[in-house]
CSV table of N, CA, C and O in Angstrom, one decimal:
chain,number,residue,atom,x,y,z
A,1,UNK,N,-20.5,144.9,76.3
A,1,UNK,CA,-20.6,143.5,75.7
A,1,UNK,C,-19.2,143.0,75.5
A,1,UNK,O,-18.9,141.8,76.0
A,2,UNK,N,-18.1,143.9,74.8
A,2,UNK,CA,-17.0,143.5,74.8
A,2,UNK,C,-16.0,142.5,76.2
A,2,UNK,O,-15.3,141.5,76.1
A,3,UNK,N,-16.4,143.7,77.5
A,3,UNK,CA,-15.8,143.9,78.6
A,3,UNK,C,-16.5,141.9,79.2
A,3,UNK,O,-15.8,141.0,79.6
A,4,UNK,N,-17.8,141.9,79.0
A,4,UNK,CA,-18.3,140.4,79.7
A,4,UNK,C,-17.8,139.4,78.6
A,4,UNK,O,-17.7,138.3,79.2
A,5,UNK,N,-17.4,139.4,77.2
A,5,UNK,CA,-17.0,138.2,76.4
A,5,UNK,C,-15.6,137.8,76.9
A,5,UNK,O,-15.3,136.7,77.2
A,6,UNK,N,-14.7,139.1,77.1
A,6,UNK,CA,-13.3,139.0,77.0
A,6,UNK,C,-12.6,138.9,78.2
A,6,UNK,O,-11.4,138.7,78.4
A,7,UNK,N,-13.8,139.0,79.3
A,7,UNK,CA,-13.4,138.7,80.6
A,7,UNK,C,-13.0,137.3,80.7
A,7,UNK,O,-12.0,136.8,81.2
A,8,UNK,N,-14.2,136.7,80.0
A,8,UNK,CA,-14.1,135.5,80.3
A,8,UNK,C,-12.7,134.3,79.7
A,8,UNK,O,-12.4,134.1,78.5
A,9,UNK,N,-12.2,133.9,80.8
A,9,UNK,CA,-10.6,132.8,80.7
A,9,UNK,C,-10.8,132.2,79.0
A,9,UNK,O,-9.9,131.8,78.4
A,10,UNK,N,-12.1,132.0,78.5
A,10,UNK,CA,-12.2,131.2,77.6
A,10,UNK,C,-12.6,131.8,76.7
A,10,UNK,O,-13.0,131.0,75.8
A,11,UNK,N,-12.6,133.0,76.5
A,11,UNK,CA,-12.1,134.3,75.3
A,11,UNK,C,-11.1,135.3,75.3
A,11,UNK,O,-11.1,136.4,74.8
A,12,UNK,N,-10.0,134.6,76.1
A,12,UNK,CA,-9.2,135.0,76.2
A,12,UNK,C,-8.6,135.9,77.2
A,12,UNK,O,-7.6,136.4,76.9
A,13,UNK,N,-9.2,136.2,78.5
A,13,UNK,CA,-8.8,136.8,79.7
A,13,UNK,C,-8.2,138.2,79.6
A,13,UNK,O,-7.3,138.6,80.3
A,14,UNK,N,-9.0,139.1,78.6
A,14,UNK,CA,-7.9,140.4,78.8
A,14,UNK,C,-8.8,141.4,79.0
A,14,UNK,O,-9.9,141.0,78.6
A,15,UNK,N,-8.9,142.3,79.2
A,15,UNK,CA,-9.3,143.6,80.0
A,15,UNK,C,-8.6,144.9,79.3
A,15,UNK,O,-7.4,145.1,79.2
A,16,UNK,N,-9.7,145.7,78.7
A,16,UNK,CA,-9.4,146.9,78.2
A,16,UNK,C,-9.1,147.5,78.9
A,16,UNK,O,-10.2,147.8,79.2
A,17,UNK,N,-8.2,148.2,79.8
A,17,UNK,CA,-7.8,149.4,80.9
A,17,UNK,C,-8.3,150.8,80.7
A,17,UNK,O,-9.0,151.5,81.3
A,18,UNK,N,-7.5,151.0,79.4
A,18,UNK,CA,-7.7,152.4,78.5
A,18,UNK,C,-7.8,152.2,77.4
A,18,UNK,O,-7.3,151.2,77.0
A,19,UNK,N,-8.5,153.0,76.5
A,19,UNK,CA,-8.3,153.6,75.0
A,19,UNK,C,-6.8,152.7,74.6
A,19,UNK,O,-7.0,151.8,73.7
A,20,UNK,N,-5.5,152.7,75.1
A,20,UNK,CA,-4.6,152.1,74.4
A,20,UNK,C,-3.4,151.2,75.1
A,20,UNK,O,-2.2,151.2,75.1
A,21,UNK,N,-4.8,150.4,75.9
A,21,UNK,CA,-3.9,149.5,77.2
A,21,UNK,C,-5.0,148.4,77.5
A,21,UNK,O,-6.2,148.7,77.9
A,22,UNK,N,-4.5,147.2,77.3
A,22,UNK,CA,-5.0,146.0,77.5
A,22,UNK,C,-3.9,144.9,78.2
A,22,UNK,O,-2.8,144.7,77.8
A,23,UNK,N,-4.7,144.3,79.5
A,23,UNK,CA,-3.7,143.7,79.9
A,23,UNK,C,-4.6,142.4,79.9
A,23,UNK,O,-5.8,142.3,79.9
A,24,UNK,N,-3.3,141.4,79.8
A,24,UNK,CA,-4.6,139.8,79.2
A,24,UNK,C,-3.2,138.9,79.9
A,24,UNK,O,-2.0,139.3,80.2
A,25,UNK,N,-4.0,137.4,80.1
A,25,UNK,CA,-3.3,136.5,80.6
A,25,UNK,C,-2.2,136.3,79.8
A,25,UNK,O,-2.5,136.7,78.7
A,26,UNK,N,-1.2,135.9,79.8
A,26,UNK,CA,0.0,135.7,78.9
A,26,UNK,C,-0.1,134.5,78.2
A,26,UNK,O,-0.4,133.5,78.8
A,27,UNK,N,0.1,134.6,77.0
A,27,UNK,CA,-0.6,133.4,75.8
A,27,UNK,C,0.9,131.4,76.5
A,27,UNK,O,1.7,131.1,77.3
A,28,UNK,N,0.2,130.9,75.5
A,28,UNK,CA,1.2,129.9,75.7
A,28,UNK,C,1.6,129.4,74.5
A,28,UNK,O,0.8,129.3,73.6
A,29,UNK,N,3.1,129.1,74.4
A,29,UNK,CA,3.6,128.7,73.1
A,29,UNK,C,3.0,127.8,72.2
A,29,UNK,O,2.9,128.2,71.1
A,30,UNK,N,2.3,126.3,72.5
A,30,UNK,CA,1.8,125.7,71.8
A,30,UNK,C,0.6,125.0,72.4
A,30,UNK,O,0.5,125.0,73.7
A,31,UNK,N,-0.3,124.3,71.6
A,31,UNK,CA,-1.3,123.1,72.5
A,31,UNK,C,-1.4,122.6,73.4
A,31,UNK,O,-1.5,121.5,72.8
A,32,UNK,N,-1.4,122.4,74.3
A,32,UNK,CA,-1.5,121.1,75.6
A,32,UNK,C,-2.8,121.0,76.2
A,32,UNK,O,-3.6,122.0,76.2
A,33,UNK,N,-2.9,119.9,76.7
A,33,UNK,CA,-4.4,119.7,77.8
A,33,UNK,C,-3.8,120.6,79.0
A,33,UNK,O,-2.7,120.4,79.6
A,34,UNK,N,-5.1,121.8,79.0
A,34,UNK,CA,-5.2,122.5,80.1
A,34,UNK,C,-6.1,121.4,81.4
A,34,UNK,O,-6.8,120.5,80.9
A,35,UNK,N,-6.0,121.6,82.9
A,35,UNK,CA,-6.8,121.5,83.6
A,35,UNK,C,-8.2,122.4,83.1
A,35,UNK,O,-8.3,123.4,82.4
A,36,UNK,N,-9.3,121.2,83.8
A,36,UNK,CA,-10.6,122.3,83.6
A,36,UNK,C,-10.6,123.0,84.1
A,36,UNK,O,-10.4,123.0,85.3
A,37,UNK,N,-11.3,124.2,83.0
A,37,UNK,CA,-11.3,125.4,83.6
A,37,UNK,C,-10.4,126.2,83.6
A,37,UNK,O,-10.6,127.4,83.9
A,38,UNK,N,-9.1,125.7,83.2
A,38,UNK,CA,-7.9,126.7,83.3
A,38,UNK,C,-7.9,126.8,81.5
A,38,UNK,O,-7.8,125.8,80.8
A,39,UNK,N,-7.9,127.7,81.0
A,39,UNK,CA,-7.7,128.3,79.6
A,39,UNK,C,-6.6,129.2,79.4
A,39,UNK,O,-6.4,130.2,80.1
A,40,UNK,N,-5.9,128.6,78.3
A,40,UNK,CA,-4.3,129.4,78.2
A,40,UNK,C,-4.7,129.4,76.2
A,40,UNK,O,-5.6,128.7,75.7
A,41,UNK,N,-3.9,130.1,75.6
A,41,UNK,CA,-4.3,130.6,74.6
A,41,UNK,C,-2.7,130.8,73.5
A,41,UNK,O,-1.6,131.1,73.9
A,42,UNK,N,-3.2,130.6,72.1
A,42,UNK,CA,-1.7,130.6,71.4
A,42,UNK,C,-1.8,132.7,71.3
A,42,UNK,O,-2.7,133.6,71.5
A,43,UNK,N,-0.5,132.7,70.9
A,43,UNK,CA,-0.7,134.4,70.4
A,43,UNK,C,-1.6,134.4,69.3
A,43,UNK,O,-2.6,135.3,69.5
A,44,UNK,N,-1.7,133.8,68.2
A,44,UNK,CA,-2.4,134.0,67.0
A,44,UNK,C,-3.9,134.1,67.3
A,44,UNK,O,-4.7,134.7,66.7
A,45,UNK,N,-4.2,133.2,68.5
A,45,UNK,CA,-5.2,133.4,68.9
A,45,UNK,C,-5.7,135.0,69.4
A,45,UNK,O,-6.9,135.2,69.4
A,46,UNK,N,-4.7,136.2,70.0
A,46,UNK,CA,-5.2,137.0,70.0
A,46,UNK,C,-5.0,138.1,69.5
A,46,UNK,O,-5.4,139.2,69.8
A,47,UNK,N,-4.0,137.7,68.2
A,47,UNK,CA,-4.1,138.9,66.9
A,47,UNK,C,-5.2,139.6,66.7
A,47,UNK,O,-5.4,140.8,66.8
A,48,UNK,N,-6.1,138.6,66.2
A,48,UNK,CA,-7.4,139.1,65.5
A,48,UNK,C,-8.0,140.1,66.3
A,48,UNK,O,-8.4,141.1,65.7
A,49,UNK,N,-8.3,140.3,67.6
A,49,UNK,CA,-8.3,140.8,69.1
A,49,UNK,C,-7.7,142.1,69.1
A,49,UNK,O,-8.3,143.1,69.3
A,50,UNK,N,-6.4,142.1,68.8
A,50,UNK,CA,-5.5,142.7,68.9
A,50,UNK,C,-5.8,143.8,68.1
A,50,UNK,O,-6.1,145.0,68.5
A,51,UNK,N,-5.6,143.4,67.1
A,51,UNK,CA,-5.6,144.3,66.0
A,51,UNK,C,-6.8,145.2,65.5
A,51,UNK,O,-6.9,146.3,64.8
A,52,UNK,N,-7.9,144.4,66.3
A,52,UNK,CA,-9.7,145.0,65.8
A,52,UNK,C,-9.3,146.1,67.0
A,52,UNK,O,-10.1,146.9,66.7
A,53,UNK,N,-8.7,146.4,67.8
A,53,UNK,CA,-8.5,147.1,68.7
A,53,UNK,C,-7.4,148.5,69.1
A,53,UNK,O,-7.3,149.2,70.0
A,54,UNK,N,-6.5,148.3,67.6
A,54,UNK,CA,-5.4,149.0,67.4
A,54,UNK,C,-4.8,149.0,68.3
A,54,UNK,O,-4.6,150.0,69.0
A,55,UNK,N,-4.4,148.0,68.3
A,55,UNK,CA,-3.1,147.3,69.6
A,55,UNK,C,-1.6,147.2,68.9
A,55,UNK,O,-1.6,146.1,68.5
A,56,UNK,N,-0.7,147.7,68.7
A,56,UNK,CA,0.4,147.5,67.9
A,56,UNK,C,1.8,146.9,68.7
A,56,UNK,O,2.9,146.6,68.3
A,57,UNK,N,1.5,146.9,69.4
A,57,UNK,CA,2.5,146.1,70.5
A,57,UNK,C,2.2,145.3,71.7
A,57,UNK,O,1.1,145.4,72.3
A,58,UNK,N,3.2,144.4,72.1
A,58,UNK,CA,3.0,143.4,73.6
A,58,UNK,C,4.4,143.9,74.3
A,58,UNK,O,5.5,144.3,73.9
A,59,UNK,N,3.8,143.7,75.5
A,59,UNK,CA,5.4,143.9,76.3
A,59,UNK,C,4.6,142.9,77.1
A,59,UNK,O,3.4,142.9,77.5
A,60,UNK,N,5.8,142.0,77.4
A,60,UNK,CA,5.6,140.9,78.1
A,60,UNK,C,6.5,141.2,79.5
A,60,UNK,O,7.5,141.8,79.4
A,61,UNK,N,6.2,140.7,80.6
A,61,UNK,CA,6.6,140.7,81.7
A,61,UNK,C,7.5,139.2,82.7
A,61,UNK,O,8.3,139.1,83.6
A,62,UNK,N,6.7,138.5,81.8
A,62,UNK,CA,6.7,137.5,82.2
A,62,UNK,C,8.0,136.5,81.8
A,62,UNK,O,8.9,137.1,81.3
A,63,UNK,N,8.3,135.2,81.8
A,63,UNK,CA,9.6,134.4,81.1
A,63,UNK,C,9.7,134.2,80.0
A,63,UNK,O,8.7,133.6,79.5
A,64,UNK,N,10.6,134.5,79.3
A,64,UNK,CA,10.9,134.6,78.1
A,64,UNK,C,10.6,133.6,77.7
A,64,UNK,O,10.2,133.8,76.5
A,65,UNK,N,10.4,132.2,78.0
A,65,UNK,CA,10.2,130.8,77.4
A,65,UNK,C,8.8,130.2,77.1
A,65,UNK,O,8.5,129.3,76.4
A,66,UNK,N,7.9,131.1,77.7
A,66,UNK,CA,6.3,130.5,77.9
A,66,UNK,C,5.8,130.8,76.1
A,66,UNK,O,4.8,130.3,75.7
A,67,UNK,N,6.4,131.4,75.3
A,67,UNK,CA,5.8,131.8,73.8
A,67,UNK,C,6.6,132.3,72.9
A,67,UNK,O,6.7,133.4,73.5
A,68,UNK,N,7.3,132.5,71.8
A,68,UNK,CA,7.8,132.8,70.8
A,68,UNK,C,7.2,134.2,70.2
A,68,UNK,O,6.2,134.5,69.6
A,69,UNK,N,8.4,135.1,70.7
A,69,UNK,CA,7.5,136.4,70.3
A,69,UNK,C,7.4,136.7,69.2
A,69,UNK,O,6.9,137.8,68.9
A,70,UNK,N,8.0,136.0,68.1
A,70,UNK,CA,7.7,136.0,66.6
A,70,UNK,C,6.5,135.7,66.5
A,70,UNK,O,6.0,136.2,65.5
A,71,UNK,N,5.7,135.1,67.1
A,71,UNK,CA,4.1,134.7,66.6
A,71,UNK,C,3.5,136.3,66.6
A,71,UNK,O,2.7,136.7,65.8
A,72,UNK,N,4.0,137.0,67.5
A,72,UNK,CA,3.2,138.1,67.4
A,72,UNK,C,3.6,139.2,65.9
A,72,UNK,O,2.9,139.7,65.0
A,73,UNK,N,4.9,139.1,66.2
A,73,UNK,CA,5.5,139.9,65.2
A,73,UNK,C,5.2,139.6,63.9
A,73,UNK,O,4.4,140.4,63.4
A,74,UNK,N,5.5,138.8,63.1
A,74,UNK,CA,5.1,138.4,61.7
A,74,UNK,C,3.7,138.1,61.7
A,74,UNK,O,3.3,137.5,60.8
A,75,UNK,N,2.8,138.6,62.8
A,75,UNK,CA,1.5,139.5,62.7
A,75,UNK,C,1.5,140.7,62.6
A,75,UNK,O,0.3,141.0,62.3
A,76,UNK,N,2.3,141.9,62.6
A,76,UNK,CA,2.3,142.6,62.3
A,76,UNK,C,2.1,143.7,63.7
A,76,UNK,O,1.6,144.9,63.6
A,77,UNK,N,2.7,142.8,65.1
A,77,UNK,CA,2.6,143.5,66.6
A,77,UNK,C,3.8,143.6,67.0
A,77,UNK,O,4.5,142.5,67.0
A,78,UNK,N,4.2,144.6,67.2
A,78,UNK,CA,5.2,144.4,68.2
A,78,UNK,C,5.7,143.8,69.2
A,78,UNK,O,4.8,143.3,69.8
A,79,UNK,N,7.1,143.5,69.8
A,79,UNK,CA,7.2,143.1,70.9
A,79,UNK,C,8.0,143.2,71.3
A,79,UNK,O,9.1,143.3,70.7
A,80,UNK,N,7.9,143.4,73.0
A,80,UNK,CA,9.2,143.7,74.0
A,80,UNK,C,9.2,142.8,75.4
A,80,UNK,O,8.3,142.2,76.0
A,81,UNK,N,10.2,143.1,75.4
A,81,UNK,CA,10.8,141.8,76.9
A,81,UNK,C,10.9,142.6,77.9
A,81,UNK,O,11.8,143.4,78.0
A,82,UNK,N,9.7,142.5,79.0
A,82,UNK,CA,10.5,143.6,80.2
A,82,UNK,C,10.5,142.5,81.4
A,82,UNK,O,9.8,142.8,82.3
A,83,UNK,N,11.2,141.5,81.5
A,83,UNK,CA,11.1,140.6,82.6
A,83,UNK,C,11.1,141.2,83.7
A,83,UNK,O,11.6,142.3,83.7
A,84,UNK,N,10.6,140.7,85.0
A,84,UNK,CA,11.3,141.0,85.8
A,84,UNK,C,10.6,140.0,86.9
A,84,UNK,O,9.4,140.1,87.1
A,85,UNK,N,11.4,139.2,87.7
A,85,UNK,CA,10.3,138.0,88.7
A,85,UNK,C,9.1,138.3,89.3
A,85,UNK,O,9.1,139.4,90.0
A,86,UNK,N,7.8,137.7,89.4
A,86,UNK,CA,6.7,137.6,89.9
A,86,UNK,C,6.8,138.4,91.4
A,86,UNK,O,7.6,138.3,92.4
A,87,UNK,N,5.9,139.1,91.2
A,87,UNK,CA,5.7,139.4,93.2
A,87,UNK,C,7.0,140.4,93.1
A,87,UNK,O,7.3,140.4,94.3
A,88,UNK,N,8.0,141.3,92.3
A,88,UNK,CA,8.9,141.4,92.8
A,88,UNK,C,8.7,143.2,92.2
A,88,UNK,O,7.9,143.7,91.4
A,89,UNK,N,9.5,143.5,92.6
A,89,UNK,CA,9.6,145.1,92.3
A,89,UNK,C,10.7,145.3,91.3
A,89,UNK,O,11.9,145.2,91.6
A,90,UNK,N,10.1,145.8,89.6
A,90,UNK,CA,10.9,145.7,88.6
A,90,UNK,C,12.1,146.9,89.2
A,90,UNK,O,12.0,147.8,90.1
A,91,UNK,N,13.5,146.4,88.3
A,91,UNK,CA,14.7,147.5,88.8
A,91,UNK,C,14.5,148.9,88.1
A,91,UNK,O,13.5,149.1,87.5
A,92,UNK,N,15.3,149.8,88.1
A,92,UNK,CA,15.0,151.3,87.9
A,92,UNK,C,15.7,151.0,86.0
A,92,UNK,O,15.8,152.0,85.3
A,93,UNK,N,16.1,150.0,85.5
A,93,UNK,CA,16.0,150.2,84.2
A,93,UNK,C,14.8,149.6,83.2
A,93,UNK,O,14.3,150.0,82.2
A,94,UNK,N,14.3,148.2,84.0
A,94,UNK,CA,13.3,148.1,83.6
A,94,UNK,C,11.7,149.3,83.1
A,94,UNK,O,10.8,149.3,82.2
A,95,UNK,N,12.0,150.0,84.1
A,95,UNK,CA,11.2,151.0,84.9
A,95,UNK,C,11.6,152.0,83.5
A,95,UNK,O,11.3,153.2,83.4
């Protein structure tokens, strides 16, 4: 039941992998009119998610500018920066 709600873009797009790995669309900093059909989501939005799930951290992959990783934090989640460009093969420090 979980795996068909949370599939869906408009519950938030993330996918249990394992026991203590979830990978989900990358949240977006604030409000805006999405295109239909396209659903993007604030962080606080997936605390509650997060947390029913014993999720204690995010590592984001993605550009540091799309969201404010304090929203997660002063929730009580972790967070880490592992950039590295789309399509691209992270370097051996990221790694």
């Amino acid at each position: 039941v979980d795996y068909e709600k949370f599939d869906n873009p408009e519950h938030g797009d993330l996918h249990q992998v394992s026991p203590k790995f979830i990978a989900f669309k990358g949240p977006i900093g604030s409000k805006h009119l999405q295109e239909e059909g396209d659903y993007a989501h604030l962080p606080e939005t997936y605390c509650p998610v997060f947390k029913d799930k014993g999720v204690s951290a995010v590592v984001r992959l993605n550009e540091p500018n799309n969201y404010d990783s304090n929203d997660f934090v002063k929730r009580g989640i972790k967070h880490y920066d592992l950039y590295f460009d789309d399509c691209t093969i992270p370097t051996i420090e990221i790694v």
